[in-house]
PDB file of C-alpha atoms in Angstrom:
ATOM      1  CA  UNK O 225     111.229  85.811 128.008  1.00 45.00           C
ATOM      2  CA  UNK O 226     109.494  83.910 125.243  1.00 56.00           C
ATOM      3  CA  UNK O 227     111.131  83.652 121.855  1.00 73.00           C
ATOM      4  CA  UNK O 228     109.061  84.810 118.933  1.00 83.00           C
ATOM      5  CA  UNK O 229     110.113  83.210 115.651  1.00 86.00           C
ATOM      6  CA  UNK O 230     108.771  84.315 112.269  1.00 88.00           C
ATOM      7  CA  UNK O 231     109.784  82.272 109.235  1.00 89.00           C
ATOM      8  CA  UNK O 232     110.894  84.368 106.252  1.00 90.00           C
ATOM      9  CA  UNK O 233     111.969  81.692 103.753  1.00 88.00           C
ATOM     10  CA  UNK O 234     112.871  78.001 103.534  1.00 90.00           C
ATOM     11  CA  UNK O 235     115.218  76.261 101.134  1.00 88.00           C
ATOM     12  CA  UNK O 236     113.129  73.196 100.248  1.00 86.00           C
ATOM     13  CA  UNK O 237     115.331  72.419  97.253  1.00 86.00           C
ATOM     14  CA  UNK O 238     118.344  72.015  99.552  1.00 85.00           C
ATOM     15  CA  UNK O 239     116.523  69.426 101.649  1.00 85.00           C
ATOM     16  CA  UNK O 240     115.716  67.541  98.433  1.00 83.00           C
ATOM     17  CA  UNK O 241     119.230  67.738  96.940  1.00 83.00           C
ATOM     18  CA  UNK O 242     121.241  67.117 100.126  1.00 86.00           C
ATOM     19  CA  UNK O 243     121.298  64.958 103.246  1.00 86.00           C
ATOM     20  CA  UNK O 244     121.358  67.376 106.197  1.00 89.00           C
ATOM     21  CA  UNK O 245     123.762  66.005 108.822  1.00 89.00           C
ATOM     22  CA  UNK O 246     123.716  68.878 111.339  1.00 90.00           C
ATOM     23  CA  UNK O 247     122.333  72.390 111.468  1.00 91.00           C
ATOM     24  CA  UNK O 248     123.450  75.523 113.273  1.00 92.00           C
ATOM     25  CA  UNK O 249     121.699  78.792 114.011  1.00 93.00           C
ATOM     26  CA  UNK O 250     123.776  81.743 112.802  1.00 92.00           C
ATOM     27  CA  UNK O 251     123.377  85.471 112.971  1.00 92.00           C
ATOM     28  CA  UNK O 252     124.116  87.547 109.890  1.00 91.00           C
ATOM     29  CA  UNK O 253     125.773  90.944 109.501  1.00 91.00           C
ATOM     30  CA  UNK O 254     123.452  93.160 107.436  1.00 88.00           C
ATOM     31  CA  UNK O 255     123.393  96.810 106.455  1.00 82.00           C
ATOM     32  CA  UNK O 256     120.398  99.065 107.186  1.00 80.00           C
ATOM     33  CA  UNK O 257     118.331  98.680 104.038  1.00 83.00           C
ATOM     34  CA  UNK O 258     119.157  94.951 103.838  1.00 83.00           C
ATOM     35  CA  UNK O 259     117.295  94.311 107.075  1.00 85.00           C
ATOM     36  CA  UNK O 260     114.156  96.028 105.791  1.00 83.00           C
ATOM     37  CA  UNK O 261     114.360  94.132 102.515  1.00 85.00           C
ATOM     38  CA  UNK O 262     114.794  90.767 104.298  1.00 85.00           C
ATOM     39  CA  UNK O 263     111.839  91.496 106.573  1.00 85.00           C
ATOM     40  CA  UNK O 264     109.794  92.203 103.437  1.00 85.00           C
ATOM     41  CA  UNK O 265     110.862  88.787 102.088  1.00 83.00           C
ATOM     42  CA  UNK O 266     112.818  90.096  99.093  1.00 84.00           C
ATOM     43  CA  UNK O 267     115.562  87.461  99.157  1.00 86.00           C
ATOM     44  CA  UNK O 268     116.827  84.761  96.829  1.00 85.00           C
ATOM     45  CA  UNK O 269     119.179  82.029  97.959  1.00 81.00           C
ATOM     46  CA  UNK O 270     118.741  79.142  95.505  1.00 81.00           C
ATOM     47  CA  UNK O 271     122.457  78.674  94.795  1.00 86.00           C
ATOM     48  CA  UNK O 272     123.824  80.118  98.010  1.00 89.00           C
ATOM     49  CA  UNK O 273     126.462  78.396 100.113  1.00 89.00           C
ATOM     50  CA  UNK O 274     128.718  79.250 103.026  1.00 91.00           C
ATOM     51  CA  UNK O 275     132.464  78.925 103.341  1.00 91.00           C
ATOM     52  CA  UNK O 276     135.132  79.521 105.952  1.00 92.00           C
ATOM     53  CA  UNK O 277     137.729  82.144 105.002  1.00 91.00           C
ATOM     54  CA  UNK O 278     140.474  83.204 107.459  1.00 92.00           C
ATOM     55  CA  UNK O 279     138.571  81.798 110.445  1.00 89.00           C
ATOM     56  CA  UNK O 280     135.323  83.585 109.555  1.00 92.00           C
ATOM     57  CA  UNK O 281     132.107  82.212 108.085  1.00 92.00           C
ATOM     58  CA  UNK O 282     130.801  83.908 104.911  1.00 93.00           C
ATOM     59  CA  UNK O 283     127.713  83.254 102.785  1.00 92.00           C
ATOM     60  CA  UNK O 284     127.928  83.674  99.000  1.00 91.00           C
ATOM     61  CA  UNK O 285     125.295  83.941  96.217  1.00 89.00           C
ATOM     62  CA  UNK O 286     122.728  85.238  98.710  1.00 87.00           C
ATOM     63  CA  UNK O 287     120.797  87.959  96.902  1.00 87.00           C
ATOM     64  CA  UNK O 288     118.912  90.587  98.901  1.00 85.00           C
ATOM     65  CA  UNK O 289     116.960  92.863  96.566  1.00 83.00           C
ATOM     66  CA  UNK O 290     117.279  96.599  96.974  1.00 83.00           C
ATOM     67  CA  UNK O 291     114.742  98.192  99.299  1.00 79.00           C
ATOM     68  CA  UNK O 292     112.292 100.023  97.065  1.00 78.00           C
ATOM     69  CA  UNK O 293     111.509 102.828  99.553  1.00 75.00           C
ATOM     70  CA  UNK O 294     115.163 103.680 100.087  1.00 73.00           C
ATOM     71  CA  UNK O 295     117.096 106.649  98.788  1.00 71.00           C
ATOM     72  CA  UNK O 296     120.134 106.501  96.524  1.00 70.00           C
ATOM     73  CA  UNK O 297     122.171 105.097  99.432  1.00 71.00           C
ATOM     74  CA  UNK O 298     121.011 101.516  98.922  1.00 73.00           C
ATOM     75  CA  UNK O 299     123.027  98.350  99.541  1.00 72.00           C
ATOM     76  CA  UNK O 300     124.824  96.102  97.041  1.00 73.00           C
ATOM     77  CA  UNK O 301     122.392  93.169  96.523  1.00 76.00           C
ATOM     78  CA  UNK O 302     125.070  90.535  95.814  1.00 80.00           C
ATOM     79  CA  UNK O 303     127.737  91.330  98.373  1.00 85.00           C
ATOM     80  CA  UNK O 304     129.266  88.543 100.470  1.00 90.00           C
ATOM     81  CA  UNK O 305     127.713  88.522 103.949  1.00 89.00           C
ATOM     82  CA  UNK O 306     129.385  87.503 107.189  1.00 92.00           C
ATOM     83  CA  UNK O 307     127.746  84.926 109.466  1.00 92.00           C
ATOM     84  CA  UNK O 308     128.070  85.014 113.247  1.00 93.00           C
ATOM     85  CA  UNK O 309     128.737  81.798 115.180  1.00 93.00           C
ATOM     86  CA  UNK O 310     130.612  80.881 118.354  1.00 93.00           C
ATOM     87  CA  UNK O 311     134.281  79.890 118.042  1.00 92.00           C
ATOM     88  CA  UNK O 312     133.631  76.340 119.220  1.00 93.00           C
ATOM     89  CA  UNK O 313     130.847  75.897 116.678  1.00 91.00           C
ATOM     90  CA  UNK O 314     133.097  77.289 113.940  1.00 92.00           C
ATOM     91  CA  UNK O 315     135.825  74.757 114.809  1.00 92.00           C
ATOM     92  CA  UNK O 316     133.272  71.930 114.712  1.00 91.00           C
ATOM     93  CA  UNK O 317     131.893  73.154 111.383  1.00 91.00           C
ATOM     94  CA  UNK O 318     135.393  73.480 109.889  1.00 92.00           C
ATOM     95  CA  UNK O 319     136.349  69.917 110.879  1.00 90.00           C
ATOM     96  CA  UNK O 320     133.173  68.545 109.314  1.00 89.00           C
ATOM     97  CA  UNK O 321     133.445  70.592 106.096  1.00 89.00           C
ATOM     98  CA  UNK O 322     137.093  69.581 105.613  1.00 89.00           C
ATOM     99  CA  UNK O 323     135.853  66.016 105.107  1.00 85.00           C
ATOM    100  CA  UNK O 324     135.221  65.126 101.499  1.00 86.00           C
ATOM    101  CA  UNK O 325     131.716  65.717 100.171  1.00 85.00           C
ATOM    102  CA  UNK O 326     130.368  68.066 102.865  1.00 90.00           C
ATOM    103  CA  UNK O 327     129.223  71.631 102.216  1.00 90.00           C
ATOM    104  CA  UNK O 328     127.437  74.407 104.103  1.00 92.00           C
ATOM    105  CA  UNK O 329     123.987  75.283 102.769  1.00 92.00           C
ATOM    106  CA  UNK O 330     121.528  77.867 104.189  1.00 92.00           C
ATOM    107  CA  UNK O 331     118.292  76.025 105.013  1.00 92.00           C
ATOM    108  CA  UNK O 332     116.001  78.601 106.651  1.00 90.00           C
ATOM    109  CA  UNK O 333     115.833  82.353 107.148  1.00 90.00           C
ATOM    110  CA  UNK O 334     113.768  83.634 110.042  1.00 91.00           C
ATOM    111  CA  UNK O 335     113.345  86.461 112.522  1.00 90.00           C
ATOM    112  CA  UNK O 336     114.025  85.614 116.149  1.00 90.00           C
ATOM    113  CA  UNK O 337     113.186  88.412 118.577  1.00 88.00           C
ATOM    114  CA  UNK O 338     113.487  90.895 115.711  1.00 84.00           C
ATOM    115  CA  UNK O 339     116.909  89.671 114.509  1.00 89.00           C
ATOM    116  CA  UNK O 340     117.570  87.922 111.229  1.00 89.00           C
ATOM    117  CA  UNK O 341     118.886  84.380 111.721  1.00 91.00           C
ATOM    118  CA  UNK O 342     120.002  81.665 109.311  1.00 92.00           C
ATOM    119  CA  UNK O 343     119.729  77.950 109.900  1.00 93.00           C
ATOM    120  CA  UNK O 344     122.936  76.676 108.279  1.00 92.00           C
ATOM    121  CA  UNK O 345     123.131  72.971 107.454  1.00 92.00           C
ATOM    122  CA  UNK O 346     126.159  70.738 107.022  1.00 92.00           C
ATOM    123  CA  UNK O 347     125.039  68.774 103.987  1.00 90.00           C
ATOM    124  CA  UNK O 348     126.189  65.917 101.811  1.00 88.00           C
ATOM    125  CA  UNK O 349     124.933  65.672  98.233  1.00 83.00           C
ATOM    126  CA  UNK O 350     122.370  63.063  97.222  1.00 80.00           C
ATOM    127  CA  UNK O 351     122.779  60.818  94.213  1.00 81.00           C
ATOM    128  CA  UNK O 352     119.992  60.411  91.653  1.00 79.00           C
ATOM    129  CA  UNK O 353     118.739  57.135  93.175  1.00 75.00           C
ATOM    130  CA  UNK O 354     118.548  58.771  96.615  1.00 76.00           C
ATOM    131  CA  UNK O 355     116.348  61.513  95.169  1.00 80.00           C
ATOM    132  CA  UNK O 356     114.065  58.917  93.578  1.00 87.00           C
ATOM    133  CA  UNK O 357     113.791  57.113  96.912  1.00 84.00           C
ATOM    134  CA  UNK O 358     112.816  60.321  98.711  1.00 84.00           C
ATOM    135  CA  UNK O 359     110.170  61.065  96.036  1.00 85.00           C
ATOM    136  CA  UNK O 360     108.770  57.538  96.443  1.00 89.00           C
ATOM    137  CA  UNK O 361     108.700  57.877 100.244  1.00 88.00           C
ATOM    138  CA  UNK O 362     106.933  61.247  99.992  1.00 88.00           C
ATOM    139  CA  UNK O 363     104.288  59.778  97.644  1.00 89.00           C
ATOM    140  CA  UNK O 364     103.696  56.818  99.959  1.00 91.00           C
ATOM    141  CA  UNK O 365     103.248  59.132 102.946  1.00 90.00           C
ATOM    142  CA  UNK O 366     100.837  61.273 100.951  1.00 91.00           C
ATOM    143  CA  UNK O 367      98.741  58.219 100.017  1.00 91.00           C
ATOM    144  CA  UNK O 368      98.712  56.999 103.627  1.00 89.00           C
ATOM    145  CA  UNK O 369      97.516  60.368 104.870  1.00 90.00           C
ATOM    146  CA  UNK O 370      94.747  60.408 102.241  1.00 89.00           C
ATOM    147  CA  UNK O 371      93.584  56.936 103.260  1.00 88.00           C
ATOM    148  CA  UNK O 372      93.713  57.907 106.915  1.00 86.00           C
ATOM    149  CA  UNK O 373      91.670  61.047 106.231  1.00 84.00           C
ATOM    150  CA  UNK O 374      89.074  59.025 104.276  1.00 83.00           C
ATOM    151  CA  UNK O 375      88.730  56.492 107.087  1.00 84.00           C
ATOM    152  CA  UNK O 376      88.193  59.248 109.657  1.00 82.00           C
ATOM    153  CA  UNK O 377      85.585  61.074 107.566  1.00 76.00           C
ATOM    154  CA  UNK O 378      83.535  57.956 106.756  1.00 68.00           C
TER     155      UNK O 378
END
């Protein structure tokens, strides 16, 4: 059975602000209208993060807009959502997050075989000079690709 993956949203700002050490694929517990709203791409997760509470993984500040074609029985857009991972993965994640400076940041949201998945990254914050270095590296790569494209075309 082939896996069909459709990207819904990426957190590019997180990859710029943090070093991503590891990443895990997590399921998410959603209510009925939340699923339709996520599939429509009506999500916002700029300041979202995950935390472990009582042996369960929860994501906070993850806003799913109300589904506009729904009735009055719509979902709460800012509720805390539970993430689904295996016990062994949760233990590994907890050990890593207990170290100083590590946090859990959602990196990608996508549909995999019709189910909403989150790519959750164990991240460590970048300092200002690290951000400048990544900007410089990105500019150098851009220039190299331009030069390479020019040499191929001429």
